[in-house]
Coordinates of C-alpha atoms in Angstrom, one line a residue:
M61 CA 0.0 0.0 0.0
S62 CA 1.3 3.5 -0.9
T63 CA 1.8 6.1 1.7
P64 CA 0.3 9.7 1.9
T65 CA 3.6 11.1 0.8
D66 CA 3.5 9.3 -2.5
S67 CA 3.4 11.6 -5.6
A68 CA 1.1 11.5 -8.6
L69 CA 2.5 11.5 -12.2
F70 CA 0.6 13.3 -15.0
D71 CA 0.7 12.6 -18.7
E72 CA -1.4 14.6 -21.2
A73 CA -1.9 11.5 -23.4
S74 CA -3.4 9.0 -21.0
L75 CA -4.5 11.5 -18.2
S76 CA -4.7 8.7 -15.6
V77 CA -3.4 8.7 -12.1
T78 CA -0.8 6.3 -10.6
T79 CA 1.2 6.2 -7.4
V80 CA 5.0 6.5 -7.5
T81 CA 7.2 5.5 -4.5
D82 CA 10.5 5.4 -6.4
R83 CA 11.8 8.9 -6.3
E84 CA 14.3 8.1 -9.1
A85 CA 11.5 7.0 -11.4
F86 CA 9.7 10.2 -10.7
S87 CA 12.8 12.2 -11.5
A88 CA 13.4 10.4 -14.8
S89 CA 9.8 11.0 -15.9
R90 CA 10.2 14.8 -16.0
L91 CA 6.5 15.1 -15.7
R92 CA 4.8 17.7 -13.5
Y93 CA 1.4 19.1 -12.8
A94 CA 0.6 22.8 -13.0
G95 CA -2.7 24.6 -12.8
T96 CA -4.3 27.8 -11.8
V97 CA -7.8 28.6 -11.0
G98 CA -9.5 31.1 -13.3
R99 CA -11.5 33.9 -12.1
S100 CA -15.0 34.9 -13.0
I101 CA -17.5 37.6 -12.0
H102 CA -21.0 36.5 -10.9
R103 CA -23.8 39.0 -11.1
G104 CA -27.2 39.2 -9.6
I105 CA -30.6 38.1 -10.9
S106 CA -32.6 40.4 -13.2
M107 CA -36.2 39.9 -14.4
S108 CA -36.6 41.1 -17.9
V109 CA -34.1 43.9 -18.3
R110 CA -31.2 43.1 -20.6
R111 CA -27.9 44.3 -19.5
Q112 CA -24.6 44.8 -21.3
R113 CA -22.6 41.9 -20.0
V114 CA -21.1 38.7 -21.5
W115 CA -20.0 36.8 -18.4
T116 CA -21.5 34.9 -15.5
R117 CA -24.7 34.6 -13.7
P118 CA -26.1 32.4 -10.9
V119 CA -26.1 28.7 -12.0
A120 CA -29.4 27.2 -13.2
A121 CA -30.9 24.2 -14.9
F122 CA -29.2 21.4 -16.9
C123 CA -29.3 19.7 -20.3
A124 CA -27.1 17.9 -23.0
L125 CA -23.9 15.9 -22.7
G126 CA -20.5 16.4 -24.4
L127 CA -17.5 14.3 -25.3
A128 CA -15.6 12.6 -22.5
A129 CA -12.0 13.7 -21.7
T130 CA -9.7 12.6 -18.9
L131 CA -9.7 14.6 -15.8
V132 CA -5.9 14.8 -14.9
G133 CA -2.7 13.2 -16.0
A134 CA -0.6 10.1 -15.0
C135 CA 2.4 7.9 -15.9
S136 CA 3.7 7.1 -19.3
S137 CA 1.8 4.7 -21.6
S138 CA 4.3 1.9 -20.9
E139 CA 3.8 2.2 -17.2
V140 CA 0.0 2.0 -17.6
Q141 CA 0.3 -1.1 -19.6
E142 CA 2.5 -2.7 -16.9
A143 CA -0.1 -1.7 -14.3
A144 CA -3.0 -3.1 -16.3
P145 CA -5.3 -5.6 -14.6
D146 CA -4.8 -9.3 -14.9
A147 CA -8.1 -10.6 -16.4
R148 CA -7.5 -14.1 -15.0
S149 CA -7.2 -12.9 -11.4
H150 CA -9.7 -10.0 -11.5
V151 CA -13.0 -10.5 -9.8
D152 CA -16.0 -9.1 -11.9
G153 CA -17.5 -6.0 -10.4
A154 CA -14.6 -5.3 -8.0
P155 CA -11.8 -2.7 -8.5
D156 CA -8.5 -4.4 -9.5
A157 CA -5.9 -3.6 -6.9
S158 CA -3.1 -3.9 -9.4
A159 CA -4.5 -1.2 -11.7
P160 CA -4.0 2.6 -11.3
V161 CA -7.1 4.7 -10.6
E162 CA -8.3 6.6 -13.6
V163 CA -10.6 9.6 -13.2
R164 CA -12.4 10.9 -16.3
A165 CA -14.6 13.9 -17.1
N166 CA -16.3 15.2 -20.2
V167 CA -14.6 18.6 -20.2
S168 CA -11.2 19.6 -21.5
R169 CA -8.9 22.6 -20.8
K170 CA -7.8 22.5 -24.4
Q171 CA -10.9 24.1 -25.8
P172 CA -13.9 26.1 -24.4
V173 CA -16.7 24.0 -23.1
P174 CA -20.3 24.8 -24.2
V175 CA -22.5 26.3 -21.5
D176 CA -25.2 23.6 -21.9
R177 CA -22.7 20.8 -21.1
V178 CA -23.7 18.6 -18.2
V179 CA -20.4 17.9 -16.5
T180 CA -19.9 14.2 -15.6
V181 CA -17.0 12.5 -13.7
S182 CA -16.3 8.8 -13.5
A183 CA -13.6 6.5 -12.0
E184 CA -12.1 3.3 -13.3
H185 CA -10.3 0.8 -11.1
G186 CA -11.7 2.7 -8.1
A187 CA -14.7 4.5 -6.7
L188 CA -15.5 8.2 -6.5
S189 CA -15.8 9.5 -2.9
T190 CA -16.2 13.3 -3.5
V191 CA -16.4 15.6 -6.5
I192 CA -16.4 19.4 -6.3
L193 CA -17.1 21.6 -9.4
R194 CA -16.1 25.2 -8.5
S195 CA -16.1 28.4 -10.5
G196 CA -13.4 31.0 -10.3
D197 CA -15.3 33.2 -7.8
G198 CA -15.7 30.2 -5.4
G199 CA -19.3 29.3 -6.3
T200 CA -20.0 25.6 -6.6
V201 CA -22.1 23.6 -9.0
P202 CA -24.2 20.9 -7.2
G203 CA -24.1 17.4 -8.4
T204 CA -24.8 13.8 -7.4
I205 CA -22.8 10.6 -7.3
R206 CA -24.9 7.7 -8.7
D207 CA -24.0 4.5 -10.5
A208 CA -20.3 5.0 -10.2
A209 CA -20.4 8.5 -11.8
W210 CA -20.9 12.1 -10.6
T211 CA -23.3 14.2 -12.6
A212 CA -23.8 18.0 -12.3
D213 CA -27.3 19.1 -11.3
A214 CA -26.9 22.4 -13.1
L215 CA -25.4 23.9 -16.2
L216 CA -22.5 26.3 -16.7
E217 CA -22.0 30.0 -17.0
P218 CA -20.6 31.6 -20.1
G219 CA -17.0 33.0 -20.1
T220 CA -16.2 31.4 -16.8
S221 CA -13.3 29.4 -15.4
Y222 CA -14.0 26.2 -13.5
V223 CA -12.0 23.6 -11.6
V224 CA -13.4 20.1 -11.0
T225 CA -11.7 18.3 -8.1
A226 CA -12.4 14.6 -7.7
T227 CA -11.3 12.1 -5.0
A228 CA -11.3 8.4 -5.8
E229 CA -10.5 5.4 -3.6
A230 CA -8.5 2.5 -5.0
A231 CA -9.2 -1.1 -4.0
D232 CA -6.3 -1.1 -1.6
G233 CA -7.8 1.8 0.3
T234 CA -5.6 4.6 -0.9
E235 CA -7.2 7.9 -2.1
R236 CA -6.1 10.1 -4.9
T237 CA -7.4 13.7 -5.5
V238 CA -7.1 15.0 -9.0
R239 CA -8.1 18.2 -10.7
R240 CA -9.1 19.5 -14.1
R241 CA -9.3 23.2 -15.1
F242 CA -11.5 24.4 -18.0
R243 CA -13.3 27.4 -19.3
T244 CA -16.7 27.9 -20.9
V245 CA -17.4 29.7 -24.2
E246 CA -18.1 33.4 -24.2
L247 CA -21.7 34.5 -25.2
S248 CA -22.5 37.8 -26.8
L249 CA -25.6 39.7 -25.5
D250 CA -27.5 38.6 -28.6
Q251 CA -26.8 35.0 -27.7
Q252 CA -28.4 35.5 -24.2
V253 CA -32.1 35.2 -23.6
Y254 CA -33.6 36.6 -20.3
P255 CA -36.9 35.5 -18.7
S256 CA -39.3 37.4 -16.6
V257 CA -42.2 35.9 -14.7
A258 CA -45.6 37.0 -13.6
P259 CA -47.1 37.1 -11.0
L260 CA -44.4 38.9 -9.0
Q261 CA -42.7 37.4 -6.0
G262 CA -45.0 37.4 -3.0
E263 CA -48.0 38.7 -5.0
T264 CA -51.5 37.7 -4.1
V265 CA -53.6 37.3 -7.2
G266 CA -57.1 36.3 -8.4
V267 CA -58.2 32.8 -9.3
G268 CA -58.0 33.5 -13.0
M269 CA -54.3 34.6 -13.0
P270 CA -52.1 32.6 -15.4
V271 CA -48.4 32.0 -14.9
I272 CA -46.6 33.9 -17.6
V273 CA -43.0 33.5 -18.6
S274 CA -41.8 36.1 -21.1
F275 CA -38.5 36.1 -23.0
D276 CA -36.7 39.1 -24.4
L277 CA -35.7 37.3 -27.6
P278 CA -37.6 34.7 -29.6
V279 CA -37.5 31.1 -28.5
T280 CA -37.5 28.5 -31.3
E281 CA -36.6 25.4 -29.1
R282 CA -39.9 25.6 -27.3
E283 CA -39.9 21.9 -26.2
A284 CA -36.4 22.1 -24.7
V285 CA -37.3 25.3 -22.8
E286 CA -40.6 24.0 -21.6
K287 CA -38.9 21.0 -20.0
H288 CA -37.2 23.4 -17.7
L289 CA -40.4 25.2 -16.6
S290 CA -42.5 23.9 -13.8
V291 CA -45.4 25.0 -11.5
E292 CA -45.9 23.5 -8.0
S293 CA -49.1 24.3 -6.1
S294 CA -50.5 23.4 -2.7
P295 CA -53.1 22.1 -2.9
E296 CA -52.0 20.4 -6.1
Q297 CA -54.0 21.4 -9.2
A298 CA -53.7 20.0 -12.8
G299 CA -52.7 22.5 -15.5
A300 CA -50.6 22.9 -18.6
W301 CA -48.3 25.2 -20.6
R302 CA -49.3 26.9 -23.9
W303 CA -47.1 29.1 -26.0
I304 CA -48.9 32.4 -26.8
S305 CA -46.1 33.6 -29.0
D306 CA -42.4 32.9 -29.6
T307 CA -41.6 35.1 -26.6
E308 CA -44.4 34.2 -24.2
V309 CA -45.6 31.0 -22.6
H310 CA -48.5 30.7 -20.2
W311 CA -49.5 28.0 -17.6
R312 CA -53.1 27.8 -16.4
P313 CA -54.9 25.3 -14.1
K314 CA -57.6 23.2 -15.6
K315 CA -60.2 25.2 -13.6
Y316 CA -59.8 28.5 -11.8
W317 CA -57.3 28.3 -8.9
Q318 CA -58.6 27.3 -5.6
P319 CA -58.6 30.2 -3.2
G320 CA -55.7 30.1 -0.8
T321 CA -53.4 28.1 -3.1
E322 CA -49.7 28.6 -2.6
V323 CA -47.8 28.4 -5.9
T324 CA -44.1 28.2 -6.8
V325 CA -42.9 28.7 -10.3
H326 CA -39.5 27.5 -11.5
A327 CA -38.0 28.8 -14.8
D328 CA -34.7 26.9 -14.7
V329 CA -33.6 28.2 -18.1
N330 CA -30.0 29.2 -17.4
S331 CA -27.7 28.0 -20.2
V332 CA -30.6 26.0 -21.8
P333 CA -30.5 26.2 -25.6
T334 CA -33.4 28.4 -26.8
G335 CA -32.6 28.0 -30.5
E336 CA -30.5 29.8 -33.2
G337 CA -27.4 29.8 -31.1
R338 CA -29.0 31.5 -28.1
Y339 CA -29.1 30.3 -24.5
G340 CA -31.3 31.1 -21.5
Q341 CA -29.8 33.2 -18.7
E342 CA -30.7 33.8 -15.1
S343 CA -33.1 31.2 -13.9
R344 CA -36.1 32.5 -11.9
T345 CA -38.1 31.1 -8.9
I346 CA -41.3 32.9 -7.9
D347 CA -43.7 32.3 -5.1
F348 CA -47.2 33.7 -5.1
T349 CA -50.6 33.2 -3.3
V350 CA -54.1 33.0 -4.7
G351 CA -56.7 35.1 -2.9
D352 CA -60.4 35.0 -2.7
A353 CA -62.4 33.9 -5.7
H354 CA -63.7 37.2 -7.2
I355 CA -65.9 36.6 -10.2
Y356 CA -67.6 39.6 -11.8
K357 CA -70.5 38.9 -14.3
V358 CA -71.3 41.6 -16.8
N359 CA -74.5 41.4 -18.9
M360 CA -74.3 44.0 -21.7
R361 CA -77.9 43.6 -22.6
T362 CA -79.2 44.4 -19.1
H363 CA -76.4 46.9 -18.4
E364 CA -75.5 45.4 -15.0
M365 CA -72.5 43.9 -13.2
R366 CA -72.9 41.3 -10.4
V367 CA -70.0 40.9 -8.1
F368 CA -69.3 37.5 -6.5
S369 CA -66.7 36.6 -3.8
N370 CA -66.2 32.9 -3.0
G371 CA -69.6 32.2 -4.5
D372 CA -71.5 34.9 -2.6
L373 CA -73.2 37.8 -4.4
L374 CA -71.9 41.0 -2.8
R375 CA -73.4 43.7 -5.0
T376 CA -75.1 44.5 -8.3
F377 CA -74.0 47.7 -10.2
P378 CA -75.5 49.6 -13.1
I379 CA -72.9 49.9 -15.9
T380 CA -72.5 50.9 -19.5
T381 CA -70.4 49.2 -22.2
G382 CA -69.5 49.8 -25.8
K383 CA -71.9 51.4 -28.3
D384 CA -72.3 50.5 -32.0
G385 CA -68.9 50.6 -33.7
F386 CA -67.1 50.1 -30.4
I387 CA -68.8 46.9 -29.2
T388 CA -67.3 45.4 -26.0
R389 CA -66.1 41.8 -26.4
S390 CA -68.0 38.9 -24.9
G391 CA -66.1 36.1 -23.1
T392 CA -63.9 35.6 -20.0
K393 CA -61.4 38.3 -19.2
V394 CA -58.9 38.8 -16.4
I395 CA -57.9 42.0 -14.7
M396 CA -54.3 42.6 -15.9
E397 CA -53.3 45.8 -14.1
K398 CA -54.8 48.6 -12.0
F399 CA -54.4 52.4 -12.1
R400 CA -55.7 54.8 -9.5
H401 CA -55.5 57.5 -12.1
R402 CA -54.9 57.1 -15.8
R403 CA -54.9 59.3 -18.9
M404 CA -57.0 57.9 -21.7
R405 CA -56.7 59.1 -25.3
S406 CA -58.7 58.0 -28.3
E407 CA -55.6 57.6 -30.5
T408 CA -54.6 54.5 -28.5
I409 CA -57.6 52.6 -29.8
G410 CA -57.4 54.0 -33.4
I411 CA -59.7 57.0 -33.1
P412 CA -58.1 60.1 -34.5
A413 CA -57.6 63.0 -32.1
G414 CA -60.0 65.9 -32.9
S415 CA -62.5 63.6 -34.7
A416 CA -66.1 63.4 -33.7
E417 CA -65.4 60.4 -31.5
G418 CA -62.0 61.6 -30.3
Y419 CA -61.3 62.1 -26.6
D420 CA -58.4 62.9 -24.3
I421 CA -59.3 62.5 -20.6
D422 CA -56.4 63.2 -18.3
N423 CA -57.6 61.8 -15.0
V424 CA -59.7 58.7 -15.3
E425 CA -60.1 57.2 -11.9
Y426 CA -60.1 53.5 -10.7
A427 CA -59.0 52.1 -14.1
M428 CA -58.5 48.3 -14.4
R429 CA -57.2 46.9 -17.7
L430 CA -58.9 43.9 -19.2
T431 CA -57.4 43.7 -22.8
Y432 CA -54.4 44.9 -24.6
S433 CA -56.7 46.5 -27.1
G434 CA -57.9 49.0 -24.5
E435 CA -60.9 47.7 -22.6
F436 CA -61.0 48.9 -19.0
I437 CA -63.4 49.0 -16.1
H438 CA -63.2 52.5 -14.8
A439 CA -65.1 55.4 -13.2
A440 CA -67.2 57.3 -15.9
P441 CA -69.1 60.1 -14.1
W442 CA -69.9 61.6 -17.5
S443 CA -72.1 58.6 -18.4
V444 CA -74.0 58.0 -15.1
G445 CA -77.3 59.0 -16.8
S446 CA -76.9 56.0 -19.2
Q447 CA -75.5 53.5 -16.8
G448 CA -78.0 50.7 -16.2
S449 CA -80.0 51.6 -19.4
A450 CA -77.8 52.1 -22.5
N451 CA -74.4 51.3 -23.9
V452 CA -72.6 54.6 -24.7
S453 CA -68.8 53.9 -24.2
H454 CA -66.0 53.3 -26.7
G455 CA -65.7 49.8 -25.4
C456 CA -64.9 50.2 -21.7
T457 CA -67.1 49.3 -18.8
G458 CA -68.2 52.6 -17.2
M459 CA -69.4 52.9 -13.6
S460 CA -70.1 55.8 -11.1
T461 CA -67.1 57.0 -9.3
A462 CA -68.3 55.6 -6.0
D463 CA -69.1 52.1 -7.4
A464 CA -65.8 52.0 -9.4
G465 CA -63.9 53.0 -6.2
W466 CA -65.5 50.2 -4.2
L467 CA -64.8 47.6 -6.9
Y468 CA -61.2 48.9 -7.3
D469 CA -60.5 48.4 -3.6
L470 CA -61.9 44.8 -3.7
S471 CA -60.1 43.8 -6.9
R472 CA -56.6 42.4 -7.6
R473 CA -54.7 41.3 -10.6
G474 CA -56.1 37.9 -11.8
D475 CA -59.7 38.5 -10.8
V476 CA -62.2 37.2 -13.4
V477 CA -64.7 39.3 -15.4
Q478 CA -67.2 37.3 -17.5
Y479 CA -69.0 39.2 -20.3
V480 CA -72.1 38.2 -22.1
G481 CA -74.4 40.1 -24.5
S482 CA -72.4 40.9 -27.7
D483 CA -71.4 39.0 -30.8
R484 CA -67.8 40.2 -30.7
P485 CA -65.7 37.5 -29.0
M486 CA -62.7 37.9 -26.6
T487 CA -59.6 36.3 -28.1
L488 CA -56.7 34.3 -26.6
E489 CA -53.9 36.8 -27.3
N490 CA -55.8 40.0 -26.4
G491 CA -54.8 40.2 -22.8
Y492 CA -55.0 37.2 -20.4
G493 CA -57.3 35.4 -22.7
D494 CA -56.4 32.0 -21.3
W495 CA -59.9 31.1 -20.3
T496 CA -61.4 31.6 -23.8
L497 CA -60.4 28.0 -24.5
D498 CA -61.5 24.9 -22.8
F499 CA -58.7 22.9 -21.2
A500 CA -58.6 20.2 -23.9
D501 CA -58.0 22.9 -26.6
W502 CA -55.6 24.7 -24.3
K503 CA -53.3 21.6 -23.8
S504 CA -53.3 20.9 -27.6
G505 CA -51.7 24.2 -28.4

């Protein structure tokens, strides 16, 4: 058995490890090991703001494998052959005490490693006891030893130096620790795709709120990215993802969320290929809570809104909706955002300023957006005389200031507003239109 003072020889051709007790043999070999740990700069998490940087971010999710290369060096090829196991005396499944331990990894210091490489380390003629994959700034990449190999649980950062250190135990009980240095490829800003997630961290939302992951550049590898997106809820509720566009994917439950549900969203897209040579950056984890079940039912024929909370009818309001030429859409809508005061101009919905239908109102109160096309619920004191009897708006739902203020205080993002009474339908892409489809059609998209 070798002693702790034994040296390790390194050879770039075989890159295996052997023990040397003969100091003269070591001197004749003229082989030595040298290495330095690279340095990298880790930066904090962003949401959807793109920043001018090329290097590192916190480590995230994992994906494809690369070619295997040996972790560190060893003795000359002739010495390896002399130390090779004797097949006639070797017991199947057990390390051969006569063979040197070889530790191998699928990374090389000779060329930059792709950021989507899942680093693996294995040992021959011995067993791995510990593996540490560390970046230049001291951060570590988690991993697991299973089935005689160590596999990283996360992918790599661009333009970053790493050192993988592995300890393997030989059959005779001796341990050898070996290292491999490598560096990942650089990525330009145009090769980096950043996610943002809604709802926000810690937000309480309505029962109709979808989970929304948006990307600042198009995603063409949708299936690969979707595998790294997940939604966990307590109590558990079935749901599914659907791509709304090449930059936005939604998850919604089969039915409205149960009130009180706690939800965690994981967007583990860091270094995951998104297509066309681009990679995800900065994984996100978001927790949010579902509040009471607020369902508002609007009948455009009877000009009224009924407000329900957890199944109980709280109030019924007179309202007005869109007149001819500006018909309000029927279907299920979701409150997207709230404004205590908002300027509203006709040009934003295609009505020229100064025209007969033009308007510019600087201080509309209690405005809650329902569609991207410009439908809101808001206070409309100028139409109180028509509320409850006629539709006179340009598509919004108008209420008295007092009624609109009461509803505004009750409401939150994600509350459901169901409209009936027109032949103009709400569409999937015009806001949070997730509930315009039944769940079977939703899953198929």
